[in-house]
Amino acid sequence: MSRRRGAARPTRQRGLPNPRFTGLGAGLFATATMLFCAYADQLLFDGAQAVYGAMFLPVSAVTALWVRPADLVTAPISVPIAFAVGALPIAGGAGGFGGHAMALVTTLAVHAGWLYGGTLVAGLIATVRKVQDMGRRQRAREAAATRAAVAAFRASRPS
């Protein structure tokens, strides 16, 4: 394979990773990360629910940034589920299943602000990404139509 002299080599920029999760993968990522955050919060901060809520916001943003464009709608749906699943270890509760369920419901009710905030962050990021993707596709269609019109015009001209 020969390389042309002076051809630009693609450079890899250092920075944040750019993974592209499917909808299911984004949900699993968010859930696993929130479970990890909950256990870390339990270990380091004795289950401080405000710390858990504050950790939810960047997880929501990263989930919305890393989901692939075809599955953008899943980001604002999967992050509240991840919040609820991750809240299980820090919710507390005693007395069997009923006590744990009531503690989880109470945790979700008391920290609804964090839950809504993270969902809003994921929704806004997904919406902006979707609008950008739609604009990019529209510009590509317009460029293709322009190229086709120019080619048709050139073909119709007498040589």
PDB file of C-alpha atoms in Angstrom:
ATOM      1  CA  MET A   1       0.000   0.000   0.000  1.00  0.00           C
ATOM      2  CA  SER A   2       1.582   3.277  -1.051  1.00  0.00           C
ATOM      3  CA  ARG A   3       1.097   6.614   0.634  1.00  0.00           C
ATOM      4  CA  ARG A   4       1.036   9.841  -1.267  1.00  0.00           C
ATOM      5  CA  ARG A   5       3.698  12.284  -0.329  1.00  0.00           C
ATOM      6  CA  GLY A   6       2.269  15.105   1.733  1.00  0.00           C
ATOM      7  CA  ALA A   7      -0.962  13.313   2.569  1.00  0.00           C
ATOM      8  CA  ALA A   8      -2.246  14.280   5.963  1.00  0.00           C
ATOM      9  CA  ARG A   9      -2.260  11.532   8.543  1.00  0.00           C
ATOM     10  CA  PRO A  10      -5.277  11.368  10.753  1.00  0.00           C
ATOM     11  CA  THR A  11      -4.344  12.490  14.235  1.00  0.00           C
ATOM     12  CA  ARG A  12      -5.930  11.077  17.321  1.00  0.00           C
ATOM     13  CA  GLN A  13      -6.939  13.793  19.720  1.00  0.00           C
ATOM     14  CA  ARG A  14      -6.463  13.093  23.382  1.00  0.00           C
ATOM     15  CA  GLY A  15      -9.423  13.824  25.558  1.00  0.00           C
ATOM     16  CA  LEU A  16     -12.578  12.229  26.770  1.00  0.00           C
ATOM     17  CA  PRO A  17     -13.463   8.812  25.423  1.00  0.00           C
ATOM     18  CA  ASN A  18     -16.207   8.686  22.835  1.00  0.00           C
ATOM     19  CA  PRO A  19     -17.998   5.373  23.332  1.00  0.00           C
ATOM     20  CA  ARG A  20     -21.363   4.806  21.720  1.00  0.00           C
ATOM     21  CA  PHE A  21     -23.722   2.729  23.812  1.00  0.00           C
ATOM     22  CA  THR A  22     -26.891   1.175  22.521  1.00  0.00           C
ATOM     23  CA  GLY A  23     -30.039   2.034  24.437  1.00  0.00           C
ATOM     24  CA  LEU A  24     -29.706  -1.099  26.548  1.00  0.00           C
ATOM     25  CA  GLY A  25     -25.999  -0.520  27.050  1.00  0.00           C
ATOM     26  CA  ALA A  26     -26.622   3.053  28.218  1.00  0.00           C
ATOM     27  CA  GLY A  27     -29.193   1.815  30.720  1.00  0.00           C
ATOM     28  CA  LEU A  28     -26.848  -0.868  32.000  1.00  0.00           C
ATOM     29  CA  PHE A  29     -23.990   1.629  32.220  1.00  0.00           C
ATOM     30  CA  ALA A  30     -26.101   4.098  34.197  1.00  0.00           C
ATOM     31  CA  THR A  31     -27.456   1.379  36.500  1.00  0.00           C
ATOM     32  CA  ALA A  32     -24.046  -0.156  37.191  1.00  0.00           C
ATOM     33  CA  THR A  33     -22.501   3.254  37.773  1.00  0.00           C
ATOM     34  CA  MET A  34     -25.266   4.308  40.160  1.00  0.00           C
ATOM     35  CA  LEU A  35     -24.955   1.041  42.075  1.00  0.00           C
ATOM     36  CA  PHE A  36     -21.220   1.647  42.352  1.00  0.00           C
ATOM     37  CA  CYS A  37     -21.879   5.224  43.510  1.00  0.00           C
ATOM     38  CA  ALA A  38     -24.392   3.997  46.087  1.00  0.00           C
ATOM     39  CA  TYR A  39     -21.980   1.454  47.549  1.00  0.00           C
ATOM     40  CA  ALA A  40     -19.144   4.016  47.530  1.00  0.00           C
ATOM     41  CA  ASP A  41     -21.461   6.503  49.232  1.00  0.00           C
ATOM     42  CA  GLN A  42     -22.426   3.876  51.796  1.00  0.00           C
ATOM     43  CA  LEU A  43     -18.776   3.077  52.468  1.00  0.00           C
ATOM     44  CA  LEU A  44     -17.360   6.608  52.505  1.00  0.00           C
ATOM     45  CA  PHE A  45     -20.231   8.841  53.619  1.00  0.00           C
ATOM     46  CA  ASP A  46     -22.458   6.410  55.545  1.00  0.00           C
ATOM     47  CA  GLY A  47     -25.176   6.543  52.887  1.00  0.00           C
ATOM     48  CA  ALA A  48     -25.591  10.315  52.598  1.00  0.00           C
ATOM     49  CA  GLN A  49     -28.405  10.616  50.121  1.00  0.00           C
ATOM     50  CA  ALA A  50     -27.447  14.139  49.035  1.00  0.00           C
ATOM     51  CA  VAL A  51     -24.031  12.839  47.960  1.00  0.00           C
ATOM     52  CA  TYR A  52     -25.752  10.088  46.002  1.00  0.00           C
ATOM     53  CA  GLY A  53     -28.021  12.640  44.333  1.00  0.00           C
ATOM     54  CA  ALA A  54     -25.082  14.865  43.437  1.00  0.00           C
ATOM     55  CA  MET A  55     -23.314  11.885  41.847  1.00  0.00           C
ATOM     56  CA  PHE A  56     -26.430  11.216  39.774  1.00  0.00           C
ATOM     57  CA  LEU A  57     -26.144  14.439  37.769  1.00  0.00           C
ATOM     58  CA  PRO A  58     -22.809  13.667  36.042  1.00  0.00           C
ATOM     59  CA  VAL A  59     -23.865  10.057  35.477  1.00  0.00           C
ATOM     60  CA  SER A  60     -26.992  11.352  33.723  1.00  0.00           C
ATOM     61  CA  ALA A  61     -24.941  13.713  31.575  1.00  0.00           C
ATOM     62  CA  VAL A  62     -22.373  11.074  30.611  1.00  0.00           C
ATOM     63  CA  THR A  63     -25.102   8.566  29.794  1.00  0.00           C
ATOM     64  CA  ALA A  64     -26.798  11.065  27.467  1.00  0.00           C
ATOM     65  CA  LEU A  65     -23.479  11.982  25.860  1.00  0.00           C
ATOM     66  CA  TRP A  66     -22.354   8.412  25.263  1.00  0.00           C
ATOM     67  CA  VAL A  67     -25.539   6.869  23.867  1.00  0.00           C
ATOM     68  CA  ARG A  68     -25.480   6.470  20.097  1.00  0.00           C
ATOM     69  CA  PRO A  69     -27.620   8.869  18.045  1.00  0.00           C
ATOM     70  CA  ALA A  70     -30.175   6.225  17.048  1.00  0.00           C
ATOM     71  CA  ASP A  71     -30.938   5.525  20.728  1.00  0.00           C
ATOM     72  CA  LEU A  72     -30.995   9.073  22.119  1.00  0.00           C
ATOM     73  CA  VAL A  73     -34.553   8.714  23.362  1.00  0.00           C
ATOM     74  CA  THR A  74     -33.479   6.006  25.826  1.00  0.00           C
ATOM     75  CA  ALA A  75     -31.183   8.254  27.875  1.00  0.00           C
ATOM     76  CA  PRO A  76     -33.900  10.222  29.710  1.00  0.00           C
ATOM     77  CA  ILE A  77     -35.806   6.977  30.241  1.00  0.00           C
ATOM     78  CA  SER A  78     -32.963   4.869  31.618  1.00  0.00           C
ATOM     79  CA  VAL A  79     -31.408   7.343  34.056  1.00  0.00           C
ATOM     80  CA  PRO A  80     -34.382   7.522  36.474  1.00  0.00           C
ATOM     81  CA  ILE A  81     -34.501   3.728  36.508  1.00  0.00           C
ATOM     82  CA  ALA A  82     -30.779   3.709  37.311  1.00  0.00           C
ATOM     83  CA  PHE A  83     -31.378   6.202  40.132  1.00  0.00           C
ATOM     84  CA  ALA A  84     -34.053   3.976  41.649  1.00  0.00           C
ATOM     85  CA  VAL A  85     -31.997   0.781  41.359  1.00  0.00           C
ATOM     86  CA  GLY A  86     -28.923   2.488  42.773  1.00  0.00           C
ATOM     87  CA  ALA A  87     -30.924   3.915  45.681  1.00  0.00           C
ATOM     88  CA  LEU A  88     -31.659   0.424  46.997  1.00  0.00           C
ATOM     89  CA  PRO A  89     -28.418   0.076  49.017  1.00  0.00           C
ATOM     90  CA  ILE A  90     -28.663   3.513  50.644  1.00  0.00           C
ATOM     91  CA  ALA A  91     -32.418   3.569  51.274  1.00  0.00           C
ATOM     92  CA  GLY A  92     -32.150   1.524  54.434  1.00  0.00           C
ATOM     93  CA  GLY A  93     -35.321   0.066  55.834  1.00  0.00           C
ATOM     94  CA  ALA A  94     -36.012  -2.855  58.106  1.00  0.00           C
ATOM     95  CA  GLY A  95     -38.688  -5.457  58.493  1.00  0.00           C
ATOM     96  CA  GLY A  96     -38.412  -7.461  55.319  1.00  0.00           C
ATOM     97  CA  PHE A  97     -39.547  -6.620  51.818  1.00  0.00           C
ATOM     98  CA  GLY A  98     -42.245  -4.151  52.885  1.00  0.00           C
ATOM     99  CA  GLY A  99     -39.858  -2.137  55.015  1.00  0.00           C
ATOM    100  CA  HIS A 100     -37.259  -1.952  52.277  1.00  0.00           C
ATOM    101  CA  ALA A 101     -39.894  -1.021  49.682  1.00  0.00           C
ATOM    102  CA  MET A 102     -41.215   1.798  51.887  1.00  0.00           C
ATOM    103  CA  ALA A 103     -37.680   3.060  52.508  1.00  0.00           C
ATOM    104  CA  LEU A 104     -37.019   3.101  48.766  1.00  0.00           C
ATOM    105  CA  VAL A 105     -40.264   4.957  48.036  1.00  0.00           C
ATOM    106  CA  THR A 106     -39.431   7.462  50.769  1.00  0.00           C
ATOM    107  CA  THR A 107     -35.926   7.951  49.382  1.00  0.00           C
ATOM    108  CA  LEU A 108     -37.295   8.532  45.883  1.00  0.00           C
ATOM    109  CA  ALA A 109     -39.904  10.981  47.196  1.00  0.00           C
ATOM    110  CA  VAL A 110     -37.503  12.944  49.388  1.00  0.00           C
ATOM    111  CA  HIS A 111     -34.873  13.197  46.663  1.00  0.00           C
ATOM    112  CA  ALA A 112     -37.204  13.797  43.739  1.00  0.00           C
ATOM    113  CA  GLY A 113     -35.344  17.032  43.000  1.00  0.00           C
ATOM    114  CA  TRP A 114     -32.141  15.142  42.235  1.00  0.00           C
ATOM    115  CA  LEU A 115     -34.122  12.618  40.223  1.00  0.00           C
ATOM    116  CA  TYR A 116     -35.878  15.292  38.158  1.00  0.00           C
ATOM    117  CA  GLY A 117     -32.662  17.278  37.785  1.00  0.00           C
ATOM    118  CA  GLY A 118     -30.702  14.342  36.426  1.00  0.00           C
ATOM    119  CA  THR A 119     -33.540  13.370  34.118  1.00  0.00           C
ATOM    120  CA  LEU A 120     -33.724  16.967  32.885  1.00  0.00           C
ATOM    121  CA  VAL A 121     -29.959  17.020  32.252  1.00  0.00           C
ATOM    122  CA  ALA A 122     -30.170  13.789  30.243  1.00  0.00           C
ATOM    123  CA  GLY A 123     -33.230  15.036  28.354  1.00  0.00           C
ATOM    124  CA  LEU A 124     -31.649  18.366  27.448  1.00  0.00           C
ATOM    125  CA  ILE A 125     -28.410  16.779  26.277  1.00  0.00           C
ATOM    126  CA  ALA A 126     -30.295  14.179  24.232  1.00  0.00           C
ATOM    127  CA  THR A 127     -32.508  16.883  22.691  1.00  0.00           C
ATOM    128  CA  VAL A 128     -29.542  19.068  21.720  1.00  0.00           C
ATOM    129  CA  ARG A 129     -27.725  16.085  20.236  1.00  0.00           C
ATOM    130  CA  LYS A 130     -30.847  15.070  18.276  1.00  0.00           C
ATOM    131  CA  VAL A 131     -31.337  18.587  16.871  1.00  0.00           C
ATOM    132  CA  GLN A 132     -27.669  18.705  15.850  1.00  0.00           C
ATOM    133  CA  ASP A 133     -27.983  15.295  14.182  1.00  0.00           C
ATOM    134  CA  MET A 134     -31.103  16.386  12.300  1.00  0.00           C
ATOM    135  CA  GLY A 135     -29.338  19.558  11.102  1.00  0.00           C
ATOM    136  CA  ARG A 136     -26.306  17.569   9.984  1.00  0.00           C
ATOM    137  CA  ARG A 137     -28.511  15.186   8.004  1.00  0.00           C
ATOM    138  CA  GLN A 138     -30.429  18.073   6.425  1.00  0.00           C
ATOM    139  CA  ARG A 139     -27.185  19.763   5.329  1.00  0.00           C
ATOM    140  CA  ALA A 140     -25.958  16.458   3.849  1.00  0.00           C
ATOM    141  CA  ARG A 141     -29.213  16.061   1.887  1.00  0.00           C
ATOM    142  CA  GLU A 142     -28.996  19.629   0.596  1.00  0.00           C
ATOM    143  CA  ALA A 143     -25.354  19.152  -0.430  1.00  0.00           C
ATOM    144  CA  ALA A 144     -26.229  15.922  -2.254  1.00  0.00           C
ATOM    145  CA  ALA A 145     -29.111  17.651  -4.063  1.00  0.00           C
ATOM    146  CA  THR A 146     -26.819  20.526  -5.067  1.00  0.00           C
ATOM    147  CA  ARG A 147     -24.179  18.107  -6.380  1.00  0.00           C
ATOM    148  CA  ALA A 148     -26.850  16.234  -8.352  1.00  0.00           C
ATOM    149  CA  ALA A 149     -28.208  19.477  -9.826  1.00  0.00           C
ATOM    150  CA  VAL A 150     -24.726  20.633 -10.845  1.00  0.00           C
ATOM    151  CA  ALA A 151     -23.992  17.247 -12.436  1.00  0.00           C
ATOM    152  CA  ALA A 152     -27.305  17.331 -14.335  1.00  0.00           C
ATOM    153  CA  PHE A 153     -26.602  20.857 -15.529  1.00  0.00           C
ATOM    154  CA  ARG A 154     -23.127  19.910 -16.716  1.00  0.00           C
ATOM    155  CA  ALA A 155     -24.495  16.853 -18.490  1.00  0.00           C
ATOM    156  CA  SER A 156     -27.163  18.900 -20.299  1.00  0.00           C
ATOM    157  CA  ARG A 157     -24.703  21.512 -21.620  1.00  0.00           C
ATOM    158  CA  PRO A 158     -23.451  21.026 -25.137  1.00  0.00           C
ATOM    159  CA  SER A 159     -19.755  20.225 -25.176  1.00  0.00           C
TER     160      SER A 159
END
